[in-house]
C-alpha cells in the first residue's frame, strides 16, 4: 500500500456498517433453506417457497422495524410471534432463528481484511456500527492475521444496536459512536449501504459514503473508502 501520509487528511475515523456493507446480507430465501438443511428436511425450491409463502402470509411489520435490533429479547420475541403467526412448527421456527443469529454464516467481502489493515496502519480509528441483535466481535475474531491478532483487534470501537439500546436511523446511535471514537463528526466517515438507515448519519454532521449492497464476497467496493480517507492509497489484491 502506498500514499498513507497524514498531511491534509480530512478523516481520522471511519464507521463501518456490517450487513450489506462488509458482509453479504442474507435473504429470507437463504435463511429458510439453511434452516431446512439444519433439520435435514427437504430443501428443494418448492419446499423453500412453501415456507416463504407462509411467512409472507403473516404480518412482518415488527420484523421489518429497526427497533427490534435495539433489544435482543425483543428481537427474539418478535421473530417468535412472526413464525407462530405463519404457522411454522416449533422445530423449524427455532432452526430459522438460529440461522438468523449465526453471524459466522454471513460471508465477508474479500477486501475487508485489507481495508481494516490499511486503516489501522495509517492510524485511522475504526468503528463497526450495526443494527444487530447479537455480538459481532467473534465473527471478526475468527479471521486471524499473521501476527497472531485478528480482524477484531483492528476495530477500535463497537457500536452495536442491541448493546446501546438504539438503532439506525436514530441519531442516538451515531452520537454514541462519535463519543466512543473520541472524534468530532466532521472528522469521521460513515460507510453503509442503506440511505434510509446509514444515510441518517449525515444529519449528525457525519460525511456518509453509500455503497451498493454487497452481492457476493468477490465484489471489491471498499477501495472507495480509501479514496476518501487515504487519497492515493491502494488496497492490495487478495
mmCIF file of N, CA and C in Angstrom, residues 99-183:
data_model
loop_
_atom_site.group_PDB
_atom_site.id
_atom_site.type_symbol
_atom_site.label_atom_id
_atom_site.label_comp_id
_atom_site.label_asym_id
_atom_site.label_seq_id
_atom_site.Cartn_x
_atom_site.Cartn_y
_atom_site.Cartn_z
ATOM 1 N N UNK A 99 -30.364 -19.670 12.535
ATOM 2 C CA UNK A 99 -29.651 -19.211 11.343
ATOM 3 C C UNK A 99 -29.578 -17.686 11.336
ATOM 4 N N UNK A 100 -30.676 -17.045 11.684
ATOM 5 C CA UNK A 100 -30.715 -15.579 11.730
ATOM 6 C C UNK A 100 -29.678 -15.025 12.701
ATOM 7 N N UNK A 101 -29.384 -15.770 13.752
ATOM 8 C CA UNK A 101 -28.448 -15.306 14.785
ATOM 9 C C UNK A 101 -27.005 -15.728 14.531
ATOM 10 N N UNK A 102 -26.774 -16.545 13.519
ATOM 11 C CA UNK A 102 -25.428 -17.068 13.255
ATOM 12 C C UNK A 102 -24.643 -16.093 12.380
ATOM 13 N N UNK A 103 -23.934 -15.173 13.016
ATOM 14 C CA UNK A 103 -23.212 -14.156 12.251
ATOM 15 C C UNK A 103 -22.078 -14.762 11.434
ATOM 16 N N UNK A 104 -21.584 -15.921 11.837
ATOM 17 C CA UNK A 104 -20.492 -16.555 11.103
ATOM 18 C C UNK A 104 -20.938 -17.043 9.734
ATOM 19 N N UNK A 105 -22.249 -17.153 9.543
ATOM 20 C CA UNK A 105 -22.769 -17.635 8.265
ATOM 21 C C UNK A 105 -22.827 -16.542 7.208
ATOM 22 N N UNK A 106 -22.535 -15.302 7.607
ATOM 23 C CA UNK A 106 -22.552 -14.182 6.663
ATOM 24 C C UNK A 106 -21.143 -13.953 6.128
ATOM 25 N N UNK A 107 -20.884 -14.271 4.855
ATOM 26 C CA UNK A 107 -19.521 -14.158 4.321
ATOM 27 C C UNK A 107 -19.060 -12.713 4.151
ATOM 28 N N UNK A 108 -17.835 -12.449 4.612
ATOM 29 C CA UNK A 108 -17.232 -11.131 4.451
ATOM 30 C C UNK A 108 -16.770 -10.921 3.011
ATOM 31 N N UNK A 109 -16.761 -9.662 2.594
ATOM 32 C CA UNK A 109 -16.170 -9.303 1.306
ATOM 33 C C UNK A 109 -14.670 -9.557 1.359
ATOM 34 N N UNK A 110 -14.094 -9.914 0.233
ATOM 35 C CA UNK A 110 -12.670 -10.243 0.175
ATOM 36 C C UNK A 110 -11.776 -9.073 0.569
ATOM 37 N N UNK A 111 -12.275 -7.852 0.407
ATOM 38 C CA UNK A 111 -11.410 -6.696 0.671
ATOM 39 C C UNK A 111 -11.599 -6.097 2.068
ATOM 40 N N UNK A 112 -12.314 -6.783 2.939
ATOM 41 C CA UNK A 112 -12.498 -6.269 4.301
ATOM 42 C C UNK A 112 -11.186 -6.282 5.076
ATOM 43 N N UNK A 113 -10.492 -7.419 5.054
ATOM 44 C CA UNK A 113 -9.226 -7.519 5.772
ATOM 45 C C UNK A 113 -8.211 -6.475 5.333
ATOM 46 N N UNK A 114 -7.974 -6.340 4.028
ATOM 47 C CA UNK A 114 -7.042 -5.315 3.561
ATOM 48 C C UNK A 114 -7.453 -3.900 3.965
ATOM 49 N N UNK A 115 -8.751 -3.611 3.952
ATOM 50 C CA UNK A 115 -9.195 -2.271 4.353
ATOM 51 C C UNK A 115 -8.905 -2.024 5.828
ATOM 52 N N UNK A 116 -9.258 -2.969 6.678
ATOM 53 C CA UNK A 116 -9.018 -2.793 8.108
ATOM 54 C C UNK A 116 -7.533 -2.619 8.396
ATOM 55 N N UNK A 117 -6.710 -3.406 7.720
ATOM 56 C CA UNK A 117 -5.259 -3.309 7.927
ATOM 57 C C UNK A 117 -4.724 -1.965 7.458
ATOM 58 N N UNK A 118 -5.239 -1.488 6.323
ATOM 59 C CA UNK A 118 -4.779 -0.207 5.786
ATOM 60 C C UNK A 118 -5.143 0.940 6.722
ATOM 61 N N UNK A 119 -6.356 0.915 7.233
ATOM 62 C CA UNK A 119 -6.791 1.982 8.136
ATOM 63 C C UNK A 119 -5.994 1.953 9.436
ATOM 64 N N UNK A 120 -5.785 0.760 9.987
ATOM 65 C CA UNK A 120 -5.007 0.664 11.225
ATOM 66 C C UNK A 120 -3.570 1.136 10.990
ATOM 67 N N UNK A 121 -2.978 0.733 9.860
ATOM 68 C CA UNK A 121 -1.605 1.114 9.564
ATOM 69 C C UNK A 121 -1.423 2.608 9.418
ATOM 70 N N UNK A 122 -2.494 3.292 9.015
ATOM 71 C CA UNK A 122 -2.429 4.743 8.831
ATOM 72 C C UNK A 122 -2.877 5.507 10.072
ATOM 73 N N UNK A 123 -3.213 4.796 11.129
ATOM 74 C CA UNK A 123 -3.631 5.466 12.355
ATOM 75 C C UNK A 123 -5.049 5.991 12.341
ATOM 76 N N UNK A 124 -5.876 5.472 11.437
ATOM 77 C CA UNK A 124 -7.276 5.880 11.363
ATOM 78 C C UNK A 124 -8.090 5.018 12.328
ATOM 79 N N UNK A 125 -8.870 5.654 13.180
ATOM 80 C CA UNK A 125 -9.693 4.896 14.121
ATOM 81 C C UNK A 125 -10.885 4.278 13.393
ATOM 82 N N UNK A 126 -11.192 3.037 13.752
ATOM 83 C CA UNK A 126 -12.232 2.276 13.060
ATOM 84 C C UNK A 126 -13.310 1.845 14.046
ATOM 85 N N UNK A 127 -14.552 2.042 13.636
ATOM 86 C CA UNK A 127 -15.675 1.566 14.430
ATOM 87 C C UNK A 127 -16.613 0.741 13.571
ATOM 88 N N UNK A 128 -17.206 -0.276 14.156
ATOM 89 C CA UNK A 128 -18.266 -1.036 13.495
ATOM 90 C C UNK A 128 -19.580 -0.593 14.119
ATOM 91 N N UNK A 129 -20.463 -0.056 13.300
ATOM 92 C CA UNK A 129 -21.751 0.468 13.750
ATOM 93 C C UNK A 129 -22.837 -0.313 13.032
ATOM 94 N N UNK A 130 -23.581 -1.111 13.773
ATOM 95 C CA UNK A 130 -24.526 -2.010 13.117
ATOM 96 C C UNK A 130 -25.823 -2.154 13.894
ATOM 97 N N UNK A 131 -26.918 -2.241 13.143
ATOM 98 C CA UNK A 131 -28.198 -2.650 13.718
ATOM 99 C C UNK A 131 -28.172 -4.170 13.792
ATOM 100 N N UNK A 132 -27.980 -4.705 14.964
ATOM 101 C CA UNK A 132 -27.813 -6.152 15.105
ATOM 102 C C UNK A 132 -28.193 -6.557 16.524
ATOM 103 N N UNK A 133 -28.652 -7.778 16.667
ATOM 104 C CA UNK A 133 -29.128 -8.261 17.963
ATOM 105 C C UNK A 133 -28.165 -9.242 18.615
ATOM 106 N N UNK A 134 -27.026 -9.470 17.986
ATOM 107 C CA UNK A 134 -26.020 -10.394 18.521
ATOM 108 C C UNK A 134 -24.635 -9.759 18.406
ATOM 109 N N UNK A 135 -23.683 -10.311 19.150
ATOM 110 C CA UNK A 135 -22.324 -9.774 19.185
ATOM 111 C C UNK A 135 -21.574 -10.114 17.898
ATOM 112 N N UNK A 136 -20.999 -9.102 17.275
ATOM 113 C CA UNK A 136 -20.248 -9.308 16.035
ATOM 114 C C UNK A 136 -18.767 -9.578 16.276
ATOM 115 N N UNK A 137 -18.279 -9.362 17.471
ATOM 116 C CA UNK A 137 -16.843 -9.496 17.728
ATOM 117 C C UNK A 137 -16.302 -10.877 17.360
ATOM 118 N N UNK A 138 -17.009 -11.965 17.695
ATOM 119 C CA UNK A 138 -16.487 -13.286 17.329
ATOM 120 C C UNK A 138 -16.354 -13.500 15.823
ATOM 121 N N UNK A 139 -17.252 -12.901 15.043
ATOM 122 C CA UNK A 139 -17.172 -13.049 13.586
ATOM 123 C C UNK A 139 -15.897 -12.412 13.051
ATOM 124 N N UNK A 140 -15.527 -11.267 13.591
ATOM 125 C CA UNK A 140 -14.281 -10.612 13.192
ATOM 126 C C UNK A 140 -13.090 -11.350 13.797
ATOM 127 N N UNK A 141 -13.246 -11.817 15.017
ATOM 128 C CA UNK A 141 -12.160 -12.513 15.689
ATOM 129 C C UNK A 141 -11.790 -13.828 15.040
ATOM 130 N N UNK A 142 -12.705 -14.395 14.260
ATOM 131 C CA UNK A 142 -12.435 -15.670 13.595
ATOM 132 C C UNK A 142 -11.468 -15.528 12.427
ATOM 133 N N UNK A 143 -11.183 -14.298 12.023
ATOM 134 C CA UNK A 143 -10.268 -14.059 10.903
ATOM 135 C C UNK A 143 -8.896 -13.676 11.456
ATOM 136 N N UNK A 144 -7.999 -14.640 11.426
ATOM 137 C CA UNK A 144 -6.668 -14.453 12.012
ATOM 138 C C UNK A 144 -5.751 -13.673 11.084
ATOM 139 N N UNK A 145 -4.812 -12.951 11.703
ATOM 140 C CA UNK A 145 -3.774 -12.213 10.987
ATOM 141 C C UNK A 145 -2.440 -12.875 11.307
ATOM 142 N N UNK A 146 -1.496 -12.745 10.410
ATOM 143 C CA UNK A 146 -0.208 -13.434 10.553
ATOM 144 C C UNK A 146 0.509 -13.106 11.856
ATOM 145 N N UNK A 147 0.271 -11.917 12.413
ATOM 146 C CA UNK A 147 0.982 -11.528 13.636
ATOM 147 C C UNK A 147 0.344 -12.093 14.904
ATOM 148 N N UNK A 148 -0.668 -12.943 14.724
ATOM 149 C CA UNK A 148 -1.310 -13.564 15.873
ATOM 150 C C UNK A 148 -2.550 -12.847 16.364
ATOM 151 N N UNK A 149 -2.845 -11.689 15.795
ATOM 152 C CA UNK A 149 -4.061 -10.961 16.146
ATOM 153 C C UNK A 149 -5.174 -11.357 15.172
ATOM 154 N N UNK A 150 -6.261 -10.643 15.210
ATOM 155 C CA UNK A 150 -7.382 -10.923 14.319
ATOM 156 C C UNK A 150 -7.998 -9.617 13.843
ATOM 157 N N UNK A 151 -8.968 -9.744 12.949
ATOM 158 C CA UNK A 151 -9.658 -8.539 12.484
ATOM 159 C C UNK A 151 -10.301 -7.783 13.643
ATOM 160 N N UNK A 152 -10.741 -8.501 14.661
ATOM 161 C CA UNK A 152 -11.373 -7.832 15.804
ATOM 162 C C UNK A 152 -10.415 -6.851 16.468
ATOM 163 N N UNK A 153 -9.123 -7.155 16.416
ATOM 164 C CA UNK A 153 -8.127 -6.269 17.023
ATOM 165 C C UNK A 153 -7.900 -5.006 16.198
ATOM 166 N N UNK A 154 -8.392 -5.000 14.966
ATOM 167 C CA UNK A 154 -8.247 -3.834 14.095
ATOM 168 C C UNK A 154 -9.429 -2.872 14.226
ATOM 169 N N UNK A 155 -10.405 -3.256 15.025
ATOM 170 C CA UNK A 155 -11.581 -2.411 15.263
ATOM 171 C C UNK A 155 -11.432 -1.753 16.629
ATOM 172 N N UNK A 156 -11.491 -0.432 16.645
ATOM 173 C CA UNK A 156 -11.303 0.310 17.895
ATOM 174 C C UNK A 156 -12.558 0.358 18.751
ATOM 175 N N UNK A 157 -13.709 0.518 18.118
ATOM 176 C CA UNK A 157 -14.955 0.628 18.883
ATOM 177 C C UNK A 157 -16.066 -0.168 18.199
ATOM 178 N N UNK A 158 -16.966 -0.664 19.021
ATOM 179 C CA UNK A 158 -18.128 -1.417 18.540
ATOM 180 C C UNK A 158 -19.377 -0.693 19.016
ATOM 181 N N UNK A 159 -20.188 -0.262 18.071
ATOM 182 C CA UNK A 159 -21.451 0.388 18.403
ATOM 183 C C UNK A 159 -22.556 -0.494 17.836
ATOM 184 N N UNK A 160 -23.001 -1.432 18.644
ATOM 185 C CA UNK A 160 -23.986 -2.429 18.227
ATOM 186 C C UNK A 160 -25.327 -2.080 18.858
ATOM 187 N N UNK A 161 -26.355 -2.045 18.037
ATOM 188 C CA UNK A 161 -27.645 -1.514 18.483
ATOM 189 C C UNK A 161 -28.172 -2.199 19.739
ATOM 190 N N UNK A 162 -28.019 -3.505 19.837
ATOM 191 C CA UNK A 162 -28.582 -4.198 20.995
ATOM 192 C C UNK A 162 -27.825 -3.875 22.282
ATOM 193 N N UNK A 163 -26.586 -3.403 22.145
ATOM 194 C CA UNK A 163 -25.800 -3.033 23.320
ATOM 195 C C UNK A 163 -26.050 -1.591 23.760
ATOM 196 N N UNK A 164 -26.372 -0.729 22.798
ATOM 197 C CA UNK A 164 -26.554 0.692 23.139
ATOM 198 C C UNK A 164 -28.021 1.088 23.283
ATOM 199 N N UNK A 165 -28.939 0.188 22.900
ATOM 200 C CA UNK A 165 -30.357 0.486 23.051
ATOM 201 C C UNK A 165 -30.905 1.470 22.046
ATOM 202 N N UNK A 166 -30.252 1.595 20.913
ATOM 203 C CA UNK A 166 -30.714 2.483 19.841
ATOM 204 C C UNK A 166 -30.276 1.889 18.513
ATOM 205 N N UNK A 167 -31.077 2.136 17.480
ATOM 206 C CA UNK A 167 -30.776 1.586 16.163
ATOM 207 C C UNK A 167 -30.951 2.659 15.099
ATOM 208 N N UNK A 168 -30.215 2.514 14.010
ATOM 209 C CA UNK A 168 -30.369 3.426 12.883
ATOM 210 C C UNK A 168 -31.828 3.405 12.417
ATOM 211 N N UNK A 169 -32.375 4.525 12.021
ATOM 212 C CA UNK A 169 -31.748 5.836 11.795
ATOM 213 C C UNK A 169 -31.759 6.784 13.000
ATOM 214 N N UNK A 170 -31.987 6.276 14.183
ATOM 215 C CA UNK A 170 -31.980 7.109 15.390
ATOM 216 C C UNK A 170 -30.624 7.803 15.536
ATOM 217 N N UNK A 171 -30.601 9.140 15.623
ATOM 218 C CA UNK A 171 -29.323 9.848 15.775
ATOM 219 C C UNK A 171 -28.522 9.386 16.983
ATOM 220 N N UNK A 172 -29.194 8.834 17.982
ATOM 221 C CA UNK A 172 -28.507 8.443 19.217
ATOM 222 C C UNK A 172 -27.403 7.429 18.974
ATOM 223 N N UNK A 173 -27.596 6.536 18.007
ATOM 224 C CA UNK A 173 -26.577 5.508 17.791
ATOM 225 C C UNK A 173 -25.337 6.109 17.132
ATOM 226 N N UNK A 174 -25.530 7.097 16.267
ATOM 227 C CA UNK A 174 -24.384 7.761 15.642
ATOM 228 C C UNK A 174 -23.650 8.640 16.655
ATOM 229 N N UNK A 175 -24.414 9.309 17.484
ATOM 230 C CA UNK A 175 -23.793 10.152 18.515
ATOM 231 C C UNK A 175 -22.993 9.303 19.496
ATOM 232 N N UNK A 176 -23.510 8.122 19.812
ATOM 233 C CA UNK A 176 -22.779 7.211 20.699
ATOM 234 C C UNK A 176 -21.471 6.782 20.042
ATOM 235 N N UNK A 177 -21.515 6.481 18.753
ATOM 236 C CA UNK A 177 -20.307 6.058 18.041
ATOM 237 C C UNK A 177 -19.250 7.158 18.037
ATOM 238 N N UNK A 178 -19.680 8.383 17.853
ATOM 239 C CA UNK A 178 -18.732 9.503 17.865
ATOM 240 C C UNK A 178 -18.060 9.636 19.222
ATOM 241 N N UNK A 179 -18.851 9.477 20.277
ATOM 242 C CA UNK A 179 -18.265 9.557 21.619
ATOM 243 C C UNK A 179 -17.264 8.429 21.842
ATOM 244 N N UNK A 180 -17.584 7.252 21.358
ATOM 245 C CA UNK A 180 -16.673 6.122 21.515
ATOM 246 C C UNK A 180 -15.370 6.352 20.748
ATOM 247 N N UNK A 181 -15.496 6.914 19.554
ATOM 248 C CA UNK A 181 -14.301 7.202 18.755
ATOM 249 C C UNK A 181 -13.490 8.343 19.351
ATOM 250 N N UNK A 182 -14.171 9.236 20.054
ATOM 251 C CA UNK A 182 -13.495 10.408 20.594
ATOM 252 C C UNK A 182 -13.149 11.416 19.525
ATOM 253 N N UNK A 183 -13.990 11.482 18.491
ATOM 254 C CA UNK A 183 -13.731 12.376 17.362
ATOM 255 C C UNK A 183 -14.975 13.192 17.037
#
